[in-house]
């Protein structure tokens, strides 16, 4: 009992401190040491590391090794989900800054963003503690029938949708207006990826109704969404590396 | 907008022209499948009608006038106004003429206008030349085009034949001239003398020439600013996201 209270209190403290750190690192008055995160390459690198960590932690081999260290049963799943949610948050900040969307920035890293992030992480931890998950199971796959696990999964999806939703309009606008053809393609790819993610969060009741066997089909939607976003970012990276804007968009007077 | 497939077929039959897609393809230089698809889908572009007319030796304007949307095409004199002709002279040629008027030995006059049309901004310049008030809105309304889309068509030199004819119709100018400007018919087919642009340029008054150059330079300045902004936006975004 005492051990459970200890784990819960430490868990919530970690969420609280993690949330505050994220807020501090991404706020306008950022300390010098965290300025790297303000640079686009720093944000992208952090997002890549977090996203990779989330996927790696969910691999059965790694998952079982980590389970031996983590004090609560299936705590690795909680860590993986926190990594994934933070990666989504960092991606959101990255795009909100790039598209100059004040609304998205406030939603993701303002006080409201911090509050939602902390509530989401707390919700994930709380539902994990409430659920009966004695055996290690990556993505809590063995316990998909439990109401708490369903809620746990939905919180992650809902937080993702919350972060991505305010970016839809800037993405859609850029997908139509970007003077660079590749830029339009990239924005449309990211937009498509976001739509898939939001659609999965909204269609979650359908997913529950379909039963545990449909879990991997719906997981496929998330994978397609991730692929679209990564491809979109990659296209932007290609455009930057090859200086395509400078090469394609002519500002000279020659009509030859 | 294009002519309907059934109207096109009826026109072919009326004129005693074959309706075979492969034969029409041979006459127009298009692939037979392309012609077949155009007829089957019920939307035959004006370029195909003109291509067929040329192929069988019919005057393209007479051929187009056989269709409902173009029936009044030849109801006005074909000769364009001086402003219309000058709209098809590129500002570089206008400036050569201006320099010549400053010092005819140092800057000899061009025997021929060097830059052909359509040139960058020639569709917009033509609309400006015939505009009696609100021609853009009238064209958008009569052709069912969104006004913003019409603006971007003008910027991109993508005015369609029906839009050109509609613009001429509402502004009371030659309806054939619009088809020459959009490149559907040649200058010769539109009864434009070969040296019409050179003549119009030479007889132009100094003040008119300077004013026209000023207008064009204003447009050029705006265009350059837009291009620069577009470049900066694209570069900033690729640098920030990539």
CSV table of C-alpha atoms in Angstrom, one decimal:
chain,number,residue,atom,x,y,z
A,1,UNK,CA,0.0,0.0,0.0
A,2,UNK,CA,2.8,2.4,1.1
A,3,UNK,CA,4.7,1.5,-2.1
A,4,UNK,CA,1.7,2.3,-4.2
A,5,UNK,CA,1.3,5.7,-2.6
A,6,UNK,CA,5.0,6.4,-3.2
A,7,UNK,CA,4.7,5.4,-6.8
A,8,UNK,CA,1.6,7.5,-7.4
A,9,UNK,CA,3.1,10.6,-5.7
A,10,UNK,CA,6.4,10.3,-7.5
A,11,UNK,CA,4.6,9.7,-10.8
A,12,UNK,CA,2.4,12.8,-10.4
A,13,UNK,CA,5.4,14.9,-9.3
A,14,UNK,CA,7.3,13.7,-12.5
A,15,UNK,CA,4.4,14.8,-14.7
A,16,UNK,CA,4.1,18.1,-12.9
A,17,UNK,CA,7.8,18.9,-13.1
A,18,UNK,CA,8.0,17.5,-16.7
A,19,UNK,CA,5.1,19.8,-17.7
A,20,UNK,CA,6.7,22.8,-16.2
A,21,UNK,CA,10.1,22.0,-17.8
A,22,UNK,CA,8.4,21.7,-21.2
A,23,UNK,CA,6.6,25.0,-20.6
A,24,UNK,CA,9.8,26.7,-19.5
A,25,UNK,CA,11.8,25.4,-22.4
A,26,UNK,CA,9.3,26.4,-25.0
A,27,UNK,CA,8.2,29.8,-23.5
A,28,UNK,CA,9.2,33.1,-25.0
A,29,UNK,CA,11.6,33.9,-22.1
A,30,UNK,CA,13.6,30.7,-22.5
A,31,UNK,CA,16.7,30.3,-20.5
A,32,UNK,CA,19.9,30.3,-22.5
A,33,UNK,CA,20.6,26.6,-22.0
A,34,UNK,CA,17.3,25.6,-23.6
A,35,UNK,CA,17.7,27.9,-26.6
A,36,UNK,CA,18.6,24.9,-28.8
A,37,UNK,CA,15.0,23.8,-28.6
A,38,UNK,CA,13.9,27.1,-30.1
A,39,UNK,CA,16.0,26.4,-33.2
A,40,UNK,CA,14.1,24.4,-35.7
A,41,UNK,CA,16.7,21.7,-36.0
A,42,UNK,CA,16.8,21.3,-32.2
A,43,UNK,CA,13.0,20.9,-32.0
A,44,UNK,CA,13.0,18.4,-34.9
A,45,UNK,CA,15.9,16.4,-33.3
A,46,UNK,CA,14.0,16.3,-29.9
A,47,UNK,CA,10.8,15.2,-31.6
A,48,UNK,CA,12.7,12.5,-33.5
A,49,UNK,CA,14.4,11.2,-30.3
A,50,UNK,CA,11.1,11.2,-28.4
A,51,UNK,CA,9.1,9.5,-31.1
A,52,UNK,CA,11.8,6.9,-31.7
A,53,UNK,CA,12.0,6.3,-27.9
A,54,UNK,CA,8.2,5.8,-27.8
A,55,UNK,CA,8.3,3.2,-30.6
A,56,UNK,CA,11.4,1.5,-29.2
A,57,UNK,CA,9.9,1.2,-25.7
A,58,UNK,CA,6.9,-0.5,-27.2
A,59,UNK,CA,9.0,-3.2,-28.8
A,60,UNK,CA,8.4,-6.5,-26.8
A,61,UNK,CA,12.1,-7.2,-26.1
A,62,UNK,CA,12.8,-3.7,-24.8
A,63,UNK,CA,9.5,-3.5,-23.1
A,64,UNK,CA,10.1,-6.6,-21.0
A,65,UNK,CA,13.7,-5.4,-20.0
A,66,UNK,CA,12.4,-2.0,-18.9
A,67,UNK,CA,9.5,-3.6,-17.0
A,68,UNK,CA,12.1,-5.2,-14.7
A,69,UNK,CA,13.3,-1.7,-13.7
A,70,UNK,CA,10.0,0.4,-13.7
A,71,UNK,CA,8.3,0.2,-10.2
A,72,UNK,CA,4.8,-0.1,-11.5
A,73,UNK,CA,3.4,-2.8,-13.7
A,74,UNK,CA,3.3,-1.7,-17.3
A,75,UNK,CA,4.9,1.6,-16.3
A,76,UNK,CA,7.0,1.4,-19.5
A,77,UNK,CA,3.8,1.9,-21.5
A,78,UNK,CA,3.2,5.1,-19.5
A,79,UNK,CA,6.7,6.3,-20.3
A,80,UNK,CA,6.3,5.5,-24.0
A,81,UNK,CA,3.0,7.3,-24.1
A,82,UNK,CA,4.5,10.4,-22.3
A,83,UNK,CA,7.3,10.3,-24.9
A,84,UNK,CA,4.8,10.2,-27.7
A,85,UNK,CA,2.7,13.0,-26.3
A,86,UNK,CA,5.7,15.2,-25.7
A,87,UNK,CA,6.9,14.5,-29.3
A,88,UNK,CA,3.5,15.5,-30.5
A,89,UNK,CA,3.7,18.7,-28.4
A,90,UNK,CA,7.1,19.5,-29.8
A,91,UNK,CA,5.9,18.9,-33.3
A,92,UNK,CA,3.0,21.2,-32.6
A,93,UNK,CA,5.3,23.9,-31.3
A,94,UNK,CA,7.6,23.5,-34.3
A,95,UNK,CA,4.8,23.9,-36.8
A,96,UNK,CA,3.0,26.6,-34.9
A,97,UNK,CA,6.2,28.7,-34.8
A,98,UNK,CA,6.9,28.0,-38.5
A,99,UNK,CA,3.4,28.9,-39.7
A,100,UNK,CA,3.2,31.9,-37.3
A,101,UNK,CA,0.0,30.7,-35.7
A,102,UNK,CA,-0.6,32.5,-32.4
A,103,UNK,CA,-3.7,30.4,-31.7
A,104,UNK,CA,-1.8,27.1,-32.1
A,105,UNK,CA,1.1,28.3,-30.0
A,106,UNK,CA,-1.2,29.3,-27.1
A,107,UNK,CA,-3.1,26.1,-27.3
A,108,UNK,CA,0.1,24.0,-27.2
A,109,UNK,CA,2.6,25.7,-25.0
A,110,UNK,CA,0.7,28.5,-23.3
A,111,UNK,CA,-0.8,28.1,-19.8
A,112,UNK,CA,-3.7,26.3,-21.4
A,113,UNK,CA,-1.4,23.9,-23.2
A,114,UNK,CA,0.6,23.2,-20.1
A,115,UNK,CA,-2.6,22.5,-18.1
A,116,UNK,CA,-4.0,20.1,-20.8
A,117,UNK,CA,-0.6,18.3,-21.1
A,118,UNK,CA,-0.4,17.8,-17.3
A,119,UNK,CA,-4.1,16.6,-17.2
A,120,UNK,CA,-3.5,14.2,-20.1
A,121,UNK,CA,-0.3,12.7,-18.5
A,122,UNK,CA,-2.0,12.5,-15.1
A,123,UNK,CA,-5.0,10.8,-16.8
A,124,UNK,CA,-2.8,8.3,-18.5
A,125,UNK,CA,-1.0,7.4,-15.2
A,126,UNK,CA,-4.2,7.3,-13.2
A,127,UNK,CA,-6.0,5.0,-15.7
A,128,UNK,CA,-2.9,2.8,-15.7
A,129,UNK,CA,-3.0,2.5,-11.9
A,130,UNK,CA,-6.7,1.9,-11.8
A,131,UNK,CA,-6.5,-0.8,-14.5
A,132,UNK,CA,-5.7,-4.4,-13.6
A,133,UNK,CA,-2.6,-5.1,-15.6
A,134,UNK,CA,-0.5,-7.7,-13.6
A,135,UNK,CA,1.5,-9.0,-16.6
A,136,UNK,CA,3.7,-6.9,-18.9
A,137,UNK,CA,2.0,-6.2,-22.2
A,138,UNK,CA,3.3,-3.7,-24.8
A,139,UNK,CA,0.6,-1.1,-25.7
A,140,UNK,CA,-1.5,-2.8,-23.0
A,141,UNK,CA,-2.7,-5.1,-25.7
A,142,UNK,CA,-3.8,-7.9,-23.4
A,143,UNK,CA,-6.1,-5.6,-21.5
A,144,UNK,CA,-7.9,-3.9,-24.3
A,145,UNK,CA,-11.3,-4.9,-22.9
A,146,UNK,CA,-10.9,-3.0,-19.7
A,147,UNK,CA,-12.6,0.4,-19.4
A,148,UNK,CA,-9.6,2.1,-17.8
A,149,UNK,CA,-7.3,0.9,-20.5
A,150,UNK,CA,-9.7,2.1,-23.2
A,151,UNK,CA,-9.8,5.5,-21.5
A,152,UNK,CA,-6.0,5.4,-21.2
A,153,UNK,CA,-5.7,4.9,-24.9
A,154,UNK,CA,-8.3,7.5,-25.7
A,155,UNK,CA,-6.5,10.2,-23.6
A,156,UNK,CA,-3.4,9.9,-25.7
A,157,UNK,CA,-5.4,10.1,-28.9
A,158,UNK,CA,-7.4,13.1,-27.6
A,159,UNK,CA,-4.3,15.0,-26.5
A,160,UNK,CA,-2.8,14.4,-30.0
A,161,UNK,CA,-6.0,15.7,-31.6
A,162,UNK,CA,-6.0,18.7,-29.2
A,163,UNK,CA,-2.4,19.6,-30.3
A,164,UNK,CA,-2.9,19.0,-34.0
A,165,UNK,CA,-6.4,20.6,-34.5
A,166,UNK,CA,-5.4,24.3,-34.3
A,167,UNK,CA,-2.7,23.6,-36.9
A,168,UNK,CA,-5.2,22.3,-39.5
A,169,UNK,CA,-6.1,25.8,-40.8
A,170,UNK,CA,-2.6,27.1,-41.2
A,171,UNK,CA,-1.6,23.8,-42.9
A,172,UNK,CA,-4.6,24.0,-45.2
A,173,UNK,CA,-3.9,27.6,-46.1
A,174,UNK,CA,-0.2,26.8,-46.9
A,175,UNK,CA,-1.2,23.7,-48.8
A,176,UNK,CA,-3.0,26.0,-51.2
A,177,UNK,CA,-0.9,29.2,-51.1
A,178,UNK,CA,2.7,28.1,-50.8
A,179,UNK,CA,4.4,29.4,-53.9
A,180,UNK,CA,6.6,26.4,-54.0
A,181,UNK,CA,5.0,23.3,-55.4
A,182,UNK,CA,7.0,21.0,-53.1
A,183,UNK,CA,6.0,23.2,-50.2
A,184,UNK,CA,2.3,22.8,-51.0
A,185,UNK,CA,2.8,19.0,-51.3
A,186,UNK,CA,4.6,18.9,-47.9
A,187,UNK,CA,1.9,20.9,-46.2
A,188,UNK,CA,-0.8,18.7,-47.7
A,189,UNK,CA,1.0,15.6,-46.5
A,190,UNK,CA,1.3,16.9,-43.0
A,191,UNK,CA,-2.4,18.0,-43.2
A,192,UNK,CA,-3.4,14.5,-44.3
A,193,UNK,CA,-1.4,13.0,-41.4
A,194,UNK,CA,-3.1,15.2,-38.9
A,195,UNK,CA,-6.5,14.5,-40.3
A,196,UNK,CA,-5.9,10.7,-39.8
A,197,UNK,CA,-4.8,11.3,-36.2
A,198,UNK,CA,-7.8,13.5,-35.4
A,199,UNK,CA,-10.1,11.1,-37.2
A,200,UNK,CA,-8.8,8.2,-35.1
A,201,UNK,CA,-9.4,10.1,-31.9
A,202,UNK,CA,-13.0,11.0,-33.0
A,203,UNK,CA,-13.7,7.5,-34.2
A,204,UNK,CA,-12.5,5.9,-31.0
A,205,UNK,CA,-16.1,4.8,-30.0
A,206,UNK,CA,-16.2,2.9,-33.3
A,207,UNK,CA,-12.8,1.3,-32.5
A,208,UNK,CA,-14.2,0.1,-29.1
A,209,UNK,CA,-17.2,-1.2,-30.8
A,210,UNK,CA,-15.1,-3.2,-33.3
A,211,UNK,CA,-13.4,-5.1,-30.4
A,212,UNK,CA,-9.8,-5.9,-29.5
A,213,UNK,CA,-9.2,-7.7,-32.8
A,214,UNK,CA,-9.6,-4.5,-34.8
A,215,UNK,CA,-6.9,-2.8,-32.6
A,216,UNK,CA,-4.1,-3.3,-35.1
A,217,UNK,CA,-6.2,-2.0,-38.0
A,218,UNK,CA,-6.8,1.3,-36.1
A,219,UNK,CA,-3.1,1.3,-35.2
A,220,UNK,CA,-2.4,1.2,-38.9
A,221,UNK,CA,-4.2,4.6,-39.2
A,222,UNK,CA,-1.7,6.0,-36.6
A,223,UNK,CA,1.2,4.6,-38.5
A,224,UNK,CA,0.0,6.0,-41.8
A,225,UNK,CA,-0.5,9.4,-40.1
A,226,UNK,CA,3.0,9.3,-38.7
A,227,UNK,CA,4.4,8.4,-42.1
A,228,UNK,CA,2.5,11.2,-43.8
A,229,UNK,CA,3.8,13.8,-41.3
A,230,UNK,CA,7.4,12.5,-41.5
A,231,UNK,CA,7.3,12.5,-45.3
A,232,UNK,CA,5.9,16.1,-45.2
A,233,UNK,CA,8.8,17.2,-42.9
A,234,UNK,CA,11.2,15.3,-45.1
A,235,UNK,CA,10.0,17.1,-48.2
A,236,UNK,CA,10.5,20.5,-46.5
A,237,UNK,CA,14.0,19.3,-45.5
A,238,UNK,CA,14.7,18.5,-49.2
A,239,UNK,CA,13.5,21.9,-50.2
A,240,UNK,CA,15.7,23.6,-47.7
A,241,UNK,CA,18.8,21.5,-48.4
A,242,UNK,CA,18.6,22.1,-52.2
A,243,UNK,CA,17.5,25.7,-51.8
A,244,UNK,CA,14.6,25.0,-54.0
A,245,UNK,CA,12.8,28.3,-53.2
A,246,UNK,CA,15.7,30.3,-54.4
A,247,UNK,CA,16.2,28.1,-57.5
A,248,UNK,CA,12.5,27.9,-58.5
A,249,UNK,CA,11.0,31.2,-57.7
A,250,UNK,CA,12.5,33.8,-60.0
A,251,UNK,CA,12.7,37.4,-59.0
A,252,UNK,CA,14.8,38.5,-61.9
A,253,UNK,CA,13.7,40.6,-64.8
A,254,UNK,CA,14.9,38.3,-67.6
A,255,UNK,CA,12.2,36.8,-69.8
A,256,UNK,CA,14.6,34.6,-71.7
B,1,UNK,CA,-15.7,26.8,-71.2
B,2,UNK,CA,-15.8,24.7,-74.3
B,3,UNK,CA,-18.4,23.8,-76.9
B,4,UNK,CA,-20.6,20.8,-76.2
B,5,UNK,CA,-19.9,17.4,-77.8
B,6,UNK,CA,-23.3,17.2,-79.5
B,7,UNK,CA,-23.0,20.7,-80.9
B,8,UNK,CA,-19.6,19.9,-82.2
B,9,UNK,CA,-20.9,16.7,-83.9
B,10,UNK,CA,-23.8,18.5,-85.4
B,11,UNK,CA,-21.5,21.2,-86.7
B,12,UNK,CA,-19.2,18.6,-88.3
B,13,UNK,CA,-22.2,17.0,-90.0
B,14,UNK,CA,-23.6,20.4,-91.1
B,15,UNK,CA,-20.2,21.3,-92.6
B,16,UNK,CA,-19.8,17.9,-94.2
B,17,UNK,CA,-16.7,17.0,-92.1
B,18,UNK,CA,-16.1,13.5,-91.0
B,19,UNK,CA,-17.0,12.6,-87.4
B,20,UNK,CA,-14.4,9.9,-87.2
B,21,UNK,CA,-12.0,10.6,-84.2
B,22,UNK,CA,-9.0,9.2,-86.1
B,23,UNK,CA,-9.7,11.4,-89.1
B,24,UNK,CA,-10.2,14.5,-86.9
B,25,UNK,CA,-7.0,13.6,-85.0
B,26,UNK,CA,-5.2,13.6,-88.3
B,27,UNK,CA,-6.6,16.9,-89.3
B,28,UNK,CA,-6.0,18.7,-86.0
B,29,UNK,CA,-2.7,17.0,-85.1
B,30,UNK,CA,-4.2,15.7,-81.8
B,31,UNK,CA,-4.2,12.1,-80.8
B,32,UNK,CA,-7.3,10.3,-81.9
B,33,UNK,CA,-8.0,9.2,-78.4
B,34,UNK,CA,-7.8,12.8,-77.2
B,35,UNK,CA,-10.3,13.9,-79.8
B,36,UNK,CA,-12.6,10.9,-79.0
B,37,UNK,CA,-12.5,11.7,-75.3
B,38,UNK,CA,-13.3,15.3,-75.9
B,39,UNK,CA,-16.4,14.4,-77.9
B,40,UNK,CA,-17.4,11.6,-75.5
B,41,UNK,CA,-17.1,13.8,-72.5
B,42,UNK,CA,-19.2,16.4,-74.2
B,43,UNK,CA,-16.6,19.2,-73.9
B,44,UNK,CA,-14.7,20.1,-77.0
B,45,UNK,CA,-12.2,22.9,-76.5
B,46,UNK,CA,-12.2,25.8,-78.9
B,47,UNK,CA,-8.7,24.9,-80.0
B,48,UNK,CA,-10.1,21.7,-81.5
B,49,UNK,CA,-12.8,23.5,-83.4
B,50,UNK,CA,-10.2,26.0,-84.7
B,51,UNK,CA,-7.8,23.1,-85.5
B,52,UNK,CA,-10.5,21.3,-87.5
B,53,UNK,CA,-11.5,24.5,-89.3
B,54,UNK,CA,-7.9,25.1,-90.3
B,55,UNK,CA,-7.5,21.5,-91.4
B,56,UNK,CA,-10.4,21.6,-93.7
B,57,UNK,CA,-9.9,25.2,-94.9
B,58,UNK,CA,-12.7,27.0,-93.1
B,59,UNK,CA,-12.1,30.4,-91.6
B,60,UNK,CA,-11.7,29.7,-87.9
B,61,UNK,CA,-13.8,32.8,-86.9
B,62,UNK,CA,-16.6,31.6,-89.2
B,63,UNK,CA,-16.3,28.2,-87.7
B,64,UNK,CA,-16.5,29.4,-84.1
B,65,UNK,CA,-19.5,31.7,-85.0
B,66,UNK,CA,-21.5,28.5,-85.9
B,67,UNK,CA,-21.6,27.8,-82.1
B,68,UNK,CA,-24.2,29.5,-79.8
B,69,UNK,CA,-21.6,31.1,-77.5
B,70,UNK,CA,-19.8,32.7,-80.4
B,71,UNK,CA,-22.6,33.4,-82.8
B,72,UNK,CA,-22.0,37.2,-82.7
B,73,UNK,CA,-18.3,36.8,-83.0
B,74,UNK,CA,-18.0,38.5,-86.4
B,75,UNK,CA,-20.8,41.1,-85.8
B,76,UNK,CA,-18.3,43.9,-85.2
B,77,UNK,CA,-15.3,45.1,-87.2
B,78,UNK,CA,-12.4,42.8,-86.5
B,79,UNK,CA,-9.8,45.6,-86.3
B,80,UNK,CA,-8.5,46.2,-82.8
B,81,UNK,CA,-8.2,49.6,-81.2
B,82,UNK,CA,-4.7,51.2,-80.9
B,83,UNK,CA,-4.8,50.6,-77.1
B,84,UNK,CA,-5.5,46.9,-77.6
B,85,UNK,CA,-2.6,46.6,-80.0
B,86,UNK,CA,-0.3,48.5,-77.7
B,87,UNK,CA,-1.3,46.2,-74.8
B,88,UNK,CA,0.4,43.5,-76.7
B,89,UNK,CA,3.7,45.3,-76.9
B,90,UNK,CA,6.1,44.4,-74.0
B,91,UNK,CA,7.4,47.2,-71.8
B,92,UNK,CA,11.0,46.5,-72.9
B,93,UNK,CA,9.9,47.4,-76.5
B,94,UNK,CA,8.0,50.4,-75.2
B,95,UNK,CA,11.2,51.6,-73.5
B,96,UNK,CA,13.3,51.1,-76.6
B,97,UNK,CA,10.9,53.4,-78.4
B,98,UNK,CA,11.2,55.9,-75.6
B,99,UNK,CA,15.0,55.8,-75.8
B,100,UNK,CA,14.8,56.3,-79.5
B,101,UNK,CA,12.8,59.4,-79.1
B,102,UNK,CA,15.4,60.7,-76.6
B,103,UNK,CA,18.3,60.2,-79.0
B,104,UNK,CA,17.6,58.5,-82.4
B,105,UNK,CA,21.3,58.0,-83.2
B,106,UNK,CA,22.3,56.4,-80.0
B,107,UNK,CA,19.2,54.3,-79.7
B,108,UNK,CA,18.0,53.3,-83.2
B,109,UNK,CA,14.3,52.4,-83.5
B,110,UNK,CA,13.4,48.7,-83.8
B,111,UNK,CA,12.2,47.8,-87.2
B,112,UNK,CA,10.2,45.1,-85.6
B,113,UNK,CA,8.9,44.8,-82.1
B,114,UNK,CA,11.3,42.3,-80.6
B,115,UNK,CA,9.1,40.5,-78.0
B,116,UNK,CA,6.1,38.6,-79.2
B,117,UNK,CA,2.9,38.0,-77.4
B,118,UNK,CA,1.5,36.6,-75.2
B,119,UNK,CA,4.2,38.2,-73.0
B,120,UNK,CA,4.3,38.4,-69.2
B,121,UNK,CA,1.1,40.2,-68.2
B,122,UNK,CA,-0.3,40.6,-71.7
B,123,UNK,CA,-3.8,39.3,-70.9
B,124,UNK,CA,-4.1,41.7,-68.0
B,125,UNK,CA,-2.8,44.5,-70.2
B,126,UNK,CA,-5.4,43.8,-72.8
B,127,UNK,CA,-8.2,43.8,-70.2
B,128,UNK,CA,-6.9,47.1,-68.9
B,129,UNK,CA,-6.9,48.4,-72.5
B,130,UNK,CA,-10.6,47.6,-73.1
B,131,UNK,CA,-11.8,48.3,-69.6
B,132,UNK,CA,-14.6,50.8,-69.6
B,133,UNK,CA,-15.5,50.5,-66.0
B,134,UNK,CA,-16.1,47.1,-64.4
B,135,UNK,CA,-15.2,44.6,-67.1
B,136,UNK,CA,-13.6,42.1,-64.7
B,137,UNK,CA,-16.7,41.8,-62.6
B,138,UNK,CA,-18.9,41.6,-65.7
B,139,UNK,CA,-16.8,38.9,-67.2
B,140,UNK,CA,-16.8,37.0,-63.9
B,141,UNK,CA,-20.5,37.2,-63.6
B,142,UNK,CA,-21.4,36.3,-67.2
B,143,UNK,CA,-19.0,33.4,-67.4
B,144,UNK,CA,-19.7,32.1,-63.9
B,145,UNK,CA,-16.1,32.5,-62.8
B,146,UNK,CA,-15.1,33.5,-59.2
B,147,UNK,CA,-13.7,37.0,-59.4
B,148,UNK,CA,-10.6,35.9,-57.4
B,149,UNK,CA,-10.0,33.1,-59.8
B,150,UNK,CA,-10.3,35.5,-62.8
B,151,UNK,CA,-7.7,37.7,-61.1
B,152,UNK,CA,-5.3,34.8,-60.9
B,153,UNK,CA,-6.0,33.8,-64.5
B,154,UNK,CA,-5.1,37.3,-65.6
B,155,UNK,CA,-1.9,37.2,-63.5
B,156,UNK,CA,-1.0,33.8,-65.1
B,157,UNK,CA,-2.0,34.8,-68.7
B,158,UNK,CA,-4.7,32.1,-68.7
B,159,UNK,CA,-7.7,34.0,-69.9
B,160,UNK,CA,-10.0,31.5,-71.8
B,161,UNK,CA,-11.5,32.3,-75.3
B,162,UNK,CA,-15.0,32.6,-73.9
B,163,UNK,CA,-13.8,35.0,-71.2
B,164,UNK,CA,-12.0,37.1,-73.8
B,165,UNK,CA,-15.0,37.2,-76.1
B,166,UNK,CA,-17.3,38.1,-73.1
B,167,UNK,CA,-14.9,40.9,-72.1
B,168,UNK,CA,-14.9,42.3,-75.6
B,169,UNK,CA,-18.7,41.9,-75.8
B,170,UNK,CA,-19.3,44.0,-72.6
B,171,UNK,CA,-16.8,46.7,-73.5
B,172,UNK,CA,-18.0,47.1,-77.1
B,173,UNK,CA,-14.6,46.3,-78.8
B,174,UNK,CA,-13.7,43.8,-81.5
B,175,UNK,CA,-14.6,40.3,-80.3
B,176,UNK,CA,-12.0,38.7,-82.6
B,177,UNK,CA,-9.2,40.7,-81.1
B,178,UNK,CA,-9.6,38.9,-77.8
B,179,UNK,CA,-9.1,35.6,-79.5
B,180,UNK,CA,-5.9,36.8,-81.1
B,181,UNK,CA,-4.7,38.0,-77.7
B,182,UNK,CA,-5.4,34.7,-76.0
B,183,UNK,CA,-3.6,32.9,-78.9
B,184,UNK,CA,-6.6,30.9,-80.2
B,185,UNK,CA,-6.3,32.4,-83.6
B,186,UNK,CA,-3.3,34.0,-85.4
B,187,UNK,CA,-2.9,37.7,-86.1
B,188,UNK,CA,-3.5,36.9,-89.8
B,189,UNK,CA,-6.7,35.1,-89.0
B,190,UNK,CA,-7.8,38.0,-86.9
B,191,UNK,CA,-7.1,40.4,-89.7
B,192,UNK,CA,-4.3,42.1,-87.8
B,193,UNK,CA,-1.7,43.5,-90.3
B,194,UNK,CA,1.8,42.1,-89.7
B,195,UNK,CA,3.3,45.4,-88.6
B,196,UNK,CA,0.3,46.6,-86.6
B,197,UNK,CA,2.2,46.8,-83.3
B,198,UNK,CA,5.2,48.7,-84.8
B,199,UNK,CA,2.9,51.2,-86.5
B,200,UNK,CA,0.8,51.8,-83.3
B,201,UNK,CA,4.1,52.3,-81.4
B,202,UNK,CA,5.5,54.7,-83.9
B,203,UNK,CA,2.5,57.0,-84.1
B,204,UNK,CA,2.0,57.0,-80.4
B,205,UNK,CA,2.2,60.5,-78.7
B,206,UNK,CA,5.0,61.1,-76.3
B,207,UNK,CA,2.8,61.7,-73.3
B,208,UNK,CA,0.8,58.5,-74.1
B,209,UNK,CA,4.0,56.5,-74.4
B,210,UNK,CA,5.4,57.8,-71.1
B,211,UNK,CA,2.0,57.2,-69.4
B,212,UNK,CA,1.8,53.6,-70.7
B,213,UNK,CA,5.4,52.9,-69.6
B,214,UNK,CA,4.6,54.3,-66.2
B,215,UNK,CA,1.5,52.0,-65.9
B,216,UNK,CA,3.6,49.0,-67.0
B,217,UNK,CA,6.4,49.8,-64.6
B,218,UNK,CA,3.9,50.2,-61.7
B,219,UNK,CA,2.6,46.7,-62.6
B,220,UNK,CA,6.1,45.4,-62.9
B,221,UNK,CA,7.0,46.9,-59.5
B,222,UNK,CA,4.0,45.3,-57.9
B,223,UNK,CA,4.7,42.0,-59.5
B,224,UNK,CA,8.4,42.0,-58.4
B,225,UNK,CA,7.3,42.8,-54.8
B,226,UNK,CA,4.8,39.9,-54.9
B,227,UNK,CA,7.5,37.6,-56.3
B,228,UNK,CA,10.0,38.7,-53.6
B,229,UNK,CA,7.4,38.2,-50.9
B,230,UNK,CA,6.6,34.8,-52.2
B,231,UNK,CA,10.3,33.8,-52.3
B,232,UNK,CA,10.8,35.1,-48.7
B,233,UNK,CA,7.8,33.2,-47.5
B,234,UNK,CA,8.8,30.0,-49.1
B,235,UNK,CA,12.4,30.3,-47.9
B,236,UNK,CA,11.4,31.1,-44.4
B,237,UNK,CA,9.0,28.2,-44.2
B,238,UNK,CA,11.4,25.7,-45.6
B,239,UNK,CA,14.1,26.9,-43.3
B,240,UNK,CA,11.8,26.8,-40.2
B,241,UNK,CA,10.2,23.4,-40.9
B,242,UNK,CA,12.8,21.5,-42.9
